[in-house]
mmCIF file of C-alpha atoms in Angstrom:
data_model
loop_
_atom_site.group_PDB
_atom_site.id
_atom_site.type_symbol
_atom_site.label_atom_id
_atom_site.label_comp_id
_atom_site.label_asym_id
_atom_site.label_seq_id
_atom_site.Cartn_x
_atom_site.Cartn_y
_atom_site.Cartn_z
ATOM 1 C CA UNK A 989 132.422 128.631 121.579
ATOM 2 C CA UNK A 990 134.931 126.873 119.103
ATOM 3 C CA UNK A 991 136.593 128.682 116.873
ATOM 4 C CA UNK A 992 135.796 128.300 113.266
ATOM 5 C CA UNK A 993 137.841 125.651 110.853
ATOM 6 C CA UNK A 994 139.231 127.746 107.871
ATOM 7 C CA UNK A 995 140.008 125.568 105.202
ATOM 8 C CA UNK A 996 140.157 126.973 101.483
ATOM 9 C CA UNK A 997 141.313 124.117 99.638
ATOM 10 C CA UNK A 998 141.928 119.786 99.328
ATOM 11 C CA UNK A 999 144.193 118.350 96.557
ATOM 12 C CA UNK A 1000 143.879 114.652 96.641
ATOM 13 C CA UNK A 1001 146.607 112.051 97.085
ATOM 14 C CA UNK A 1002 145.702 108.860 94.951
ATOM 15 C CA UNK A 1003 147.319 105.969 96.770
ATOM 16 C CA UNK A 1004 146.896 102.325 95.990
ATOM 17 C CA UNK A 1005 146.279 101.841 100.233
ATOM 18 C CA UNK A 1006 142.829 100.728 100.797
ATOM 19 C CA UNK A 1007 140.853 102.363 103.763
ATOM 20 C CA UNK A 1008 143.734 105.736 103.621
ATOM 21 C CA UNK A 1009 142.274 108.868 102.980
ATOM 22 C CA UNK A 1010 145.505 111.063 101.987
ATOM 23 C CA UNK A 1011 145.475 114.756 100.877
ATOM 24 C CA UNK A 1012 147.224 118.041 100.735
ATOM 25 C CA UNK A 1013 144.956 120.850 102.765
ATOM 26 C CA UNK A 1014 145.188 124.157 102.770
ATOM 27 C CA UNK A 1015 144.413 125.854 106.229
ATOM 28 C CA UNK A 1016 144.837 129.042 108.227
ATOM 29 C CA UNK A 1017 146.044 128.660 111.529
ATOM 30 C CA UNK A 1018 147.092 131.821 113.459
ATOM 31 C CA UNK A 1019 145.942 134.133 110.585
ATOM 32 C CA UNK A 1020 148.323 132.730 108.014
ATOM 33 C CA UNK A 1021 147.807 130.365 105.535
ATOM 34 C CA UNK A 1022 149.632 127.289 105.103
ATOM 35 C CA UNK A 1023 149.103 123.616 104.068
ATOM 36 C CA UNK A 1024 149.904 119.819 105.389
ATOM 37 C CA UNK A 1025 149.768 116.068 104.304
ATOM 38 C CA UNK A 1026 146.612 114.955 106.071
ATOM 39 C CA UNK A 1027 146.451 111.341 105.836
ATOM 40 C CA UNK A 1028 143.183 110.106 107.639
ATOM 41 C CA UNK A 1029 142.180 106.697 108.558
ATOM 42 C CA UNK A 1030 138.300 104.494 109.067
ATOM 43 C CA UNK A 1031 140.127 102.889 112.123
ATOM 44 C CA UNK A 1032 142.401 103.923 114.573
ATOM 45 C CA UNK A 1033 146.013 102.672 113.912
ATOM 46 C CA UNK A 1034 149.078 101.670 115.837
ATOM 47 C CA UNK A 1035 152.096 105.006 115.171
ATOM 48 C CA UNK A 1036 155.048 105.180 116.214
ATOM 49 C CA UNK A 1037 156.067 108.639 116.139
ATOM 50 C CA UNK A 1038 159.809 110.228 116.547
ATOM 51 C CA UNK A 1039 157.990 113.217 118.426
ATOM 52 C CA UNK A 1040 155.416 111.749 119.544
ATOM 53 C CA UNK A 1041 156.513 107.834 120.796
ATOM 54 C CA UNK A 1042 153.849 105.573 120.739
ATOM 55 C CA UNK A 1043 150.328 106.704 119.735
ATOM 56 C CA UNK A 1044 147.013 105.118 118.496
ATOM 57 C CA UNK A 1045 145.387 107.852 116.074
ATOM 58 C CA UNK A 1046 143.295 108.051 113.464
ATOM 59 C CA UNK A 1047 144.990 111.320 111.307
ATOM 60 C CA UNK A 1048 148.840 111.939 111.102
ATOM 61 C CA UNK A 1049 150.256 114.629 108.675
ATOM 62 C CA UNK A 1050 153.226 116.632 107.990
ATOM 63 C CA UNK A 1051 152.500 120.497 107.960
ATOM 64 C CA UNK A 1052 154.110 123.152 106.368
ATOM 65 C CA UNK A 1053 155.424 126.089 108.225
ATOM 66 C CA UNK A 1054 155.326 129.601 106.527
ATOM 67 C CA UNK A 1055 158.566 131.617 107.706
ATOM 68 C CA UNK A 1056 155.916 134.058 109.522
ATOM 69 C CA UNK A 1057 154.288 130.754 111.238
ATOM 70 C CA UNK A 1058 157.803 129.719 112.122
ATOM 71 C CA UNK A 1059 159.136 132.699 114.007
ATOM 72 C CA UNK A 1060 156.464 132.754 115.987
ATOM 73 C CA UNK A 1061 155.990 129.175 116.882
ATOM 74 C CA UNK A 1062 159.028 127.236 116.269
ATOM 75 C CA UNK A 1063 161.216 126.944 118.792
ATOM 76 C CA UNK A 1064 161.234 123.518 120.903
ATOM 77 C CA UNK A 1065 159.306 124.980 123.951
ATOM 78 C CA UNK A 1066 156.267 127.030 122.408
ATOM 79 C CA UNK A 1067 156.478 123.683 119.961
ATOM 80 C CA UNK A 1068 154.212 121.837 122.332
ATOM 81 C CA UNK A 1069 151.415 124.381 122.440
ATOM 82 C CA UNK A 1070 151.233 124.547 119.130
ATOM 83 C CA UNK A 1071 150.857 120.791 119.005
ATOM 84 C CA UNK A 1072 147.766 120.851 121.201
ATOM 85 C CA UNK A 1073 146.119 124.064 119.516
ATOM 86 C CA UNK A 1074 147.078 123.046 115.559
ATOM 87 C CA UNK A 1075 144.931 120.267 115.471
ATOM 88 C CA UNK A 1076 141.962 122.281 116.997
ATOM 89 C CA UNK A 1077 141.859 124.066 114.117
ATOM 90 C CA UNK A 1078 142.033 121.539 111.525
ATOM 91 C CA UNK A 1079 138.496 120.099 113.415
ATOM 92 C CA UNK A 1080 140.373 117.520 114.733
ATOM 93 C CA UNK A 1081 141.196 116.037 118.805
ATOM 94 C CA UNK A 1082 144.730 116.920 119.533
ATOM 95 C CA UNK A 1083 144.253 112.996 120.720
ATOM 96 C CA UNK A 1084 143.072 111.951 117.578
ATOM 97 C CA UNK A 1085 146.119 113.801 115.490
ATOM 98 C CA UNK A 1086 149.980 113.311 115.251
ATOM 99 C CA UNK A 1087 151.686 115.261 112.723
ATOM 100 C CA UNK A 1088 155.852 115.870 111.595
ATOM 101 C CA UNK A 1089 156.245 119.784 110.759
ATOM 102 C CA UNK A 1090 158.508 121.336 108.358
ATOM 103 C CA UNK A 1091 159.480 124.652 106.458
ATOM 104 C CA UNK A 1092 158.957 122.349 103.179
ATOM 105 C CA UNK A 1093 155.633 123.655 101.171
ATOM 106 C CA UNK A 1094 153.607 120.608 100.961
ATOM 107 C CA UNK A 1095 153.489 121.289 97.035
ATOM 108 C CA UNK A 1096 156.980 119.792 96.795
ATOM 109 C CA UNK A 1097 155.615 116.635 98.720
ATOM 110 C CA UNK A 1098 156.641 113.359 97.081
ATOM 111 C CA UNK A 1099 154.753 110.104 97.429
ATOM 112 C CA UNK A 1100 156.352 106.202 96.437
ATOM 113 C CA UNK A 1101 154.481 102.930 96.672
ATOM 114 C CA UNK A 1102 155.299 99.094 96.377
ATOM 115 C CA UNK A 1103 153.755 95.962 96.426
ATOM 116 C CA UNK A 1104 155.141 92.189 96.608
ATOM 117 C CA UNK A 1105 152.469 89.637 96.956
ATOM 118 C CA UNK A 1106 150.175 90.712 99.771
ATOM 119 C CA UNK A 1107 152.815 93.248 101.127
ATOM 120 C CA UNK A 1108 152.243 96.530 100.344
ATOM 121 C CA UNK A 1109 154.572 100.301 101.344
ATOM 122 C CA UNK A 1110 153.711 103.617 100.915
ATOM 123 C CA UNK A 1111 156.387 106.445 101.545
ATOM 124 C CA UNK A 1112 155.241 109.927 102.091
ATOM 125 C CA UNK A 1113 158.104 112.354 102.357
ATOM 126 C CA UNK A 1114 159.044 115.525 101.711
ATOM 127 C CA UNK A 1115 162.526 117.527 101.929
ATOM 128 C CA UNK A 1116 165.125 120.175 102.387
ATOM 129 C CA UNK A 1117 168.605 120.161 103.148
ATOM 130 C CA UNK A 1118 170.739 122.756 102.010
ATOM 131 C CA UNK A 1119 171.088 125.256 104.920
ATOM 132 C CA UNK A 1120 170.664 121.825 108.037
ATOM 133 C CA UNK A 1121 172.604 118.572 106.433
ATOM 134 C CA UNK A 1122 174.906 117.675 108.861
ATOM 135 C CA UNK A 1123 177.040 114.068 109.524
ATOM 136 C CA UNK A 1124 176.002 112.150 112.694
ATOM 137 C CA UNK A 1125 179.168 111.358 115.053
ATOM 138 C CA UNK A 1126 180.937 113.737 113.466
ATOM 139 C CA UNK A 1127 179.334 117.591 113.420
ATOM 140 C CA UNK A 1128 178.599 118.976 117.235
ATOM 141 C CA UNK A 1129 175.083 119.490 118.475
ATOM 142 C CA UNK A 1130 175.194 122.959 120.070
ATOM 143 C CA UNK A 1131 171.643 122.808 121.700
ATOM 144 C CA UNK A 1132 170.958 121.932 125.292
ATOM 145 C CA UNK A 1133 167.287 121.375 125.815
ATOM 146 C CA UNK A 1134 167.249 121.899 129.874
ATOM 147 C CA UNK A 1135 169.508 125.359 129.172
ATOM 148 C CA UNK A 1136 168.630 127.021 125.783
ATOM 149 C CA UNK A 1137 165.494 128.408 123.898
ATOM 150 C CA UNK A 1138 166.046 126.212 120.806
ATOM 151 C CA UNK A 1139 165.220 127.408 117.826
ATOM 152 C CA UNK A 1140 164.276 124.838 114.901
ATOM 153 C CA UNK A 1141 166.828 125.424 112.087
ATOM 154 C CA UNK A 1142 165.259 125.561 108.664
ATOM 155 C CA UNK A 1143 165.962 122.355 106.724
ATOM 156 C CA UNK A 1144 163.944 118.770 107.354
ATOM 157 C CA UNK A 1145 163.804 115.518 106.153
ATOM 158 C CA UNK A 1146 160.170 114.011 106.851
ATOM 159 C CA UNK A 1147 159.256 110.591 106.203
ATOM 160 C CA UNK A 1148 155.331 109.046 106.409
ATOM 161 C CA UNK A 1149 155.431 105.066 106.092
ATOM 162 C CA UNK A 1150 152.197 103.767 105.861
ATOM 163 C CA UNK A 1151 151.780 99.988 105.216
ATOM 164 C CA UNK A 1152 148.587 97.467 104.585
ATOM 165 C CA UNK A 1153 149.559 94.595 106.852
ATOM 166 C CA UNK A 1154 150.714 94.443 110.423
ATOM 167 C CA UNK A 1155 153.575 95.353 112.408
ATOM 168 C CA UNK A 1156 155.222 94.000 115.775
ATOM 169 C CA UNK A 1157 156.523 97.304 117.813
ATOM 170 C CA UNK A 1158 159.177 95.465 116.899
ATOM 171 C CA UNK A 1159 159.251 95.394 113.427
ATOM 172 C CA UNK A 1160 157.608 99.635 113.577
ATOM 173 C CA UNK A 1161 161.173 100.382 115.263
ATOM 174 C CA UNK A 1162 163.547 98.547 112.752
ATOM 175 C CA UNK A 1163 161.197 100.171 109.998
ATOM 176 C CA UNK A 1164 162.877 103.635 111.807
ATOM 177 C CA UNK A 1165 166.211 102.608 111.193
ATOM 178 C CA UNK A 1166 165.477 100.737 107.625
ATOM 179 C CA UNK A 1167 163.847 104.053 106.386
ATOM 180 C CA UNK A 1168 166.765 106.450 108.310
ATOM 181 C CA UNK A 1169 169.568 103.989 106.259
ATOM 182 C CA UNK A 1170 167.753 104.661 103.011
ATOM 183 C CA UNK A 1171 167.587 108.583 103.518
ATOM 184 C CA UNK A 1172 171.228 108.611 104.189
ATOM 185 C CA UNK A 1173 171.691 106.953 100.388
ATOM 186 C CA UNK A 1174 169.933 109.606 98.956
ATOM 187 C CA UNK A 1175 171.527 112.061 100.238
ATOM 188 C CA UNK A 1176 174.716 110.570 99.391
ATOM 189 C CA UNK A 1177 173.668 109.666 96.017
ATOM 190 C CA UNK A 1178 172.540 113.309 95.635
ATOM 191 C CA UNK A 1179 176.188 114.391 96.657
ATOM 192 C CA UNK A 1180 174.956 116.528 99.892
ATOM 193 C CA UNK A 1181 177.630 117.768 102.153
ATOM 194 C CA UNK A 1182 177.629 118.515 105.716
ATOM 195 C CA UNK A 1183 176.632 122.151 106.177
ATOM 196 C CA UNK A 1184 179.286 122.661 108.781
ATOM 197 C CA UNK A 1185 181.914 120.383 107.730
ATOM 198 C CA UNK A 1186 182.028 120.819 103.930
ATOM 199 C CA UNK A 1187 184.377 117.842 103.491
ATOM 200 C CA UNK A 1188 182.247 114.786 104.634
ATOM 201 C CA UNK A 1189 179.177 113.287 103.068
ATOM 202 C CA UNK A 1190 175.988 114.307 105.174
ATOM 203 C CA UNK A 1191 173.727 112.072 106.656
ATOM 204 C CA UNK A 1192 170.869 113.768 107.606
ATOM 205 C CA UNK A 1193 169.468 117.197 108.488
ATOM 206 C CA UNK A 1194 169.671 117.905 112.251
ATOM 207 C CA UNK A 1195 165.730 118.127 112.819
ATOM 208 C CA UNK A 1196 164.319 115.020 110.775
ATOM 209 C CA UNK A 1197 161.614 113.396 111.874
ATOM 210 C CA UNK A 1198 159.739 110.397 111.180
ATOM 211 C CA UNK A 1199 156.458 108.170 111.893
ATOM 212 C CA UNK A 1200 155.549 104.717 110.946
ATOM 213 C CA UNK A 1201 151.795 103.779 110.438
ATOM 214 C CA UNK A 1202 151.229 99.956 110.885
ATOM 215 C CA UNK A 1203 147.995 98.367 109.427
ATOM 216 C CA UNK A 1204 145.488 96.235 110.477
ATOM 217 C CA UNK A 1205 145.219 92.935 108.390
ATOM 218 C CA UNK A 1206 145.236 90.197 111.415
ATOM 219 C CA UNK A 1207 145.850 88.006 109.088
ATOM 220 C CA UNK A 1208 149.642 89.257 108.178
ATOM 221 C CA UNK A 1209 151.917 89.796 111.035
ATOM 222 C CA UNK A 1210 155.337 91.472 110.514
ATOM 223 C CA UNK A 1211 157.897 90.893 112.838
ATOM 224 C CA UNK A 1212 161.225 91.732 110.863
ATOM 225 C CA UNK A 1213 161.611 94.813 108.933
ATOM 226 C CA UNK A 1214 165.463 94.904 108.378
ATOM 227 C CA UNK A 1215 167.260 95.380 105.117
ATOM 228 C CA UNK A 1216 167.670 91.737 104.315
ATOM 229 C CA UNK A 1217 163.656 90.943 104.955
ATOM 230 C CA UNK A 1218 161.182 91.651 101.477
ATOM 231 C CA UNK A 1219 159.028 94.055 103.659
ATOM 232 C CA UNK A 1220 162.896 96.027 104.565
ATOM 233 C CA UNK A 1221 163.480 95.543 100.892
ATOM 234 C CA UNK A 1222 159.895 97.925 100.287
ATOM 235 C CA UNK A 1223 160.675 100.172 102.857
ATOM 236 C CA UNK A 1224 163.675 100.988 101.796
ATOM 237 C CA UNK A 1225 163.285 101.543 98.472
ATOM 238 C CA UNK A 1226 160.351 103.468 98.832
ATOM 239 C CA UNK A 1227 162.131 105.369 101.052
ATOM 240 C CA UNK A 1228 165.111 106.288 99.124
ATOM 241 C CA UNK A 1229 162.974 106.804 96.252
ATOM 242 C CA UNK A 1230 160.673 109.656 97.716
ATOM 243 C CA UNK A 1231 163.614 110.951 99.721
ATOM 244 C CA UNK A 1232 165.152 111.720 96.848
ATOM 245 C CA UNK A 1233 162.160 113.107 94.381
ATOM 246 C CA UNK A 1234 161.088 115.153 97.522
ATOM 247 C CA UNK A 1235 164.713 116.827 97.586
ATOM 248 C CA UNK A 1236 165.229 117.448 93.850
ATOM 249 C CA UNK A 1237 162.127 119.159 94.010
ATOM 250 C CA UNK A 1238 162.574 121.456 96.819
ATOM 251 C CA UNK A 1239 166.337 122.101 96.491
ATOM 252 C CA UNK A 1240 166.196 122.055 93.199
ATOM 253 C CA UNK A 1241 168.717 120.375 92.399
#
């Protein structure tokens, strides 16, 4: 017998995406009560995941991790259980689902869009990065994944890009690196500092995570996503923009 979905609440996202259905849900999983960015789909959809590679779904989210959840669930090897049993509860196939997770409250999720001509972006992020920032090639990375029972450090930088028209694998894989530049300008334009070396200007927290949603118009085909390309241009800055509203509001600063 399956067990029985718990779900107390839905708060709608309004997005100017056709055919997305995106809101924040608030679930019990394990006995606790928590909440995620479901964003749900009529179709599946090419994603290319940072955890997850290379998926076709029709649901991804980014769920929120209570400190209880976390302690009992987050460390990188009891991670991939949770993966399988998560979406189980949500009434959705583990097959069907790909998801970021985070100890950011959904509440503090922040959402940009932009359109030019027929393109259109959508940035879902949310963040925290007071206790994780750290500089890339310059702060040490002190887990080993074959030796050590990692723990996931508090602290995460999650981006959702969703667009309307189509993209090359390509073109998904630049959109990584597009969206990872433009996080890195917020947080230097926010004036965050490495958590272990005070001095430099941070770059990132060390467990961010990201997935890119392409659409389905056959019509439009994107092959170039870089900075110097209009769709780059929109991912970027929505991006950057939603990076940083997500921060202010959960660092509060």
């Amino acid at each position: 017998m399956s067990k029985k979905v718990v779900i107390i609440k839905e708060t709608s996202i309004d997005l100017q995406l056709a055919d997305v259905n995106a809101r924040v849900v608030y679930h019990k999983y394990d006995g606790i009560w928590h909440n995620l960015t479901l964003v749900s789909f009529n179709e599946q959809r090419l994603v290319l995941s940072t955890l997850d590679g290379l998926r076709k779904v029709r649901n991804v989210g980014n769920i929120f991790f209570p400190d209880e959840l976390s302690k009992r669930h987050m460390t990188l090897q009891s991670y991939e259980k949770v993966k399988k049993q998560l979406p189980k509860s949500l009434g959705l196939s583990c097959k069907d689902f790909i998801f970021l997770s985070t100890a950011v409250n959904m509440e503090c999720v922040s959402v940009c869009e932009k359109t030019f001509g027929d393109f259109h972006v959508c940035c879902i992020a949310t963040g925290g990065a007071l206790d994780n920032a750290l500089r890339a090639g310059v702060d040490a990375g002190n887990w080993v994944e074959t030796q050590t029972q990692m723990k996931l450090v508090p602290g995460t930088i999650n981006i959702m890009l969703l667009t309307n028209v189509t993209l090359t694998l390509a073109a998904m894989a630049r959109a990584i690196m597009t969206a990872t530049e433009a996080k890195s300008a917020a947080l230097q334009d926010l004036g965050y500092k490495s958590s272990y070396t005070p001095q430099v200007q941070a770059t990132g927290t060390g467990t961010d995570s990201m997935l890119v949603v392409s659409g389905v118009n056959p019509d439009i085909v994107i092959k170039h996503t870089g900075g110097h390309t209009k769709m780059g241009e929109l991912i970027g800055f929505t991006a950057k923009t939603a990076v940083t509203e997500a921060l202010k509001k959960f660092d509060k600063i």
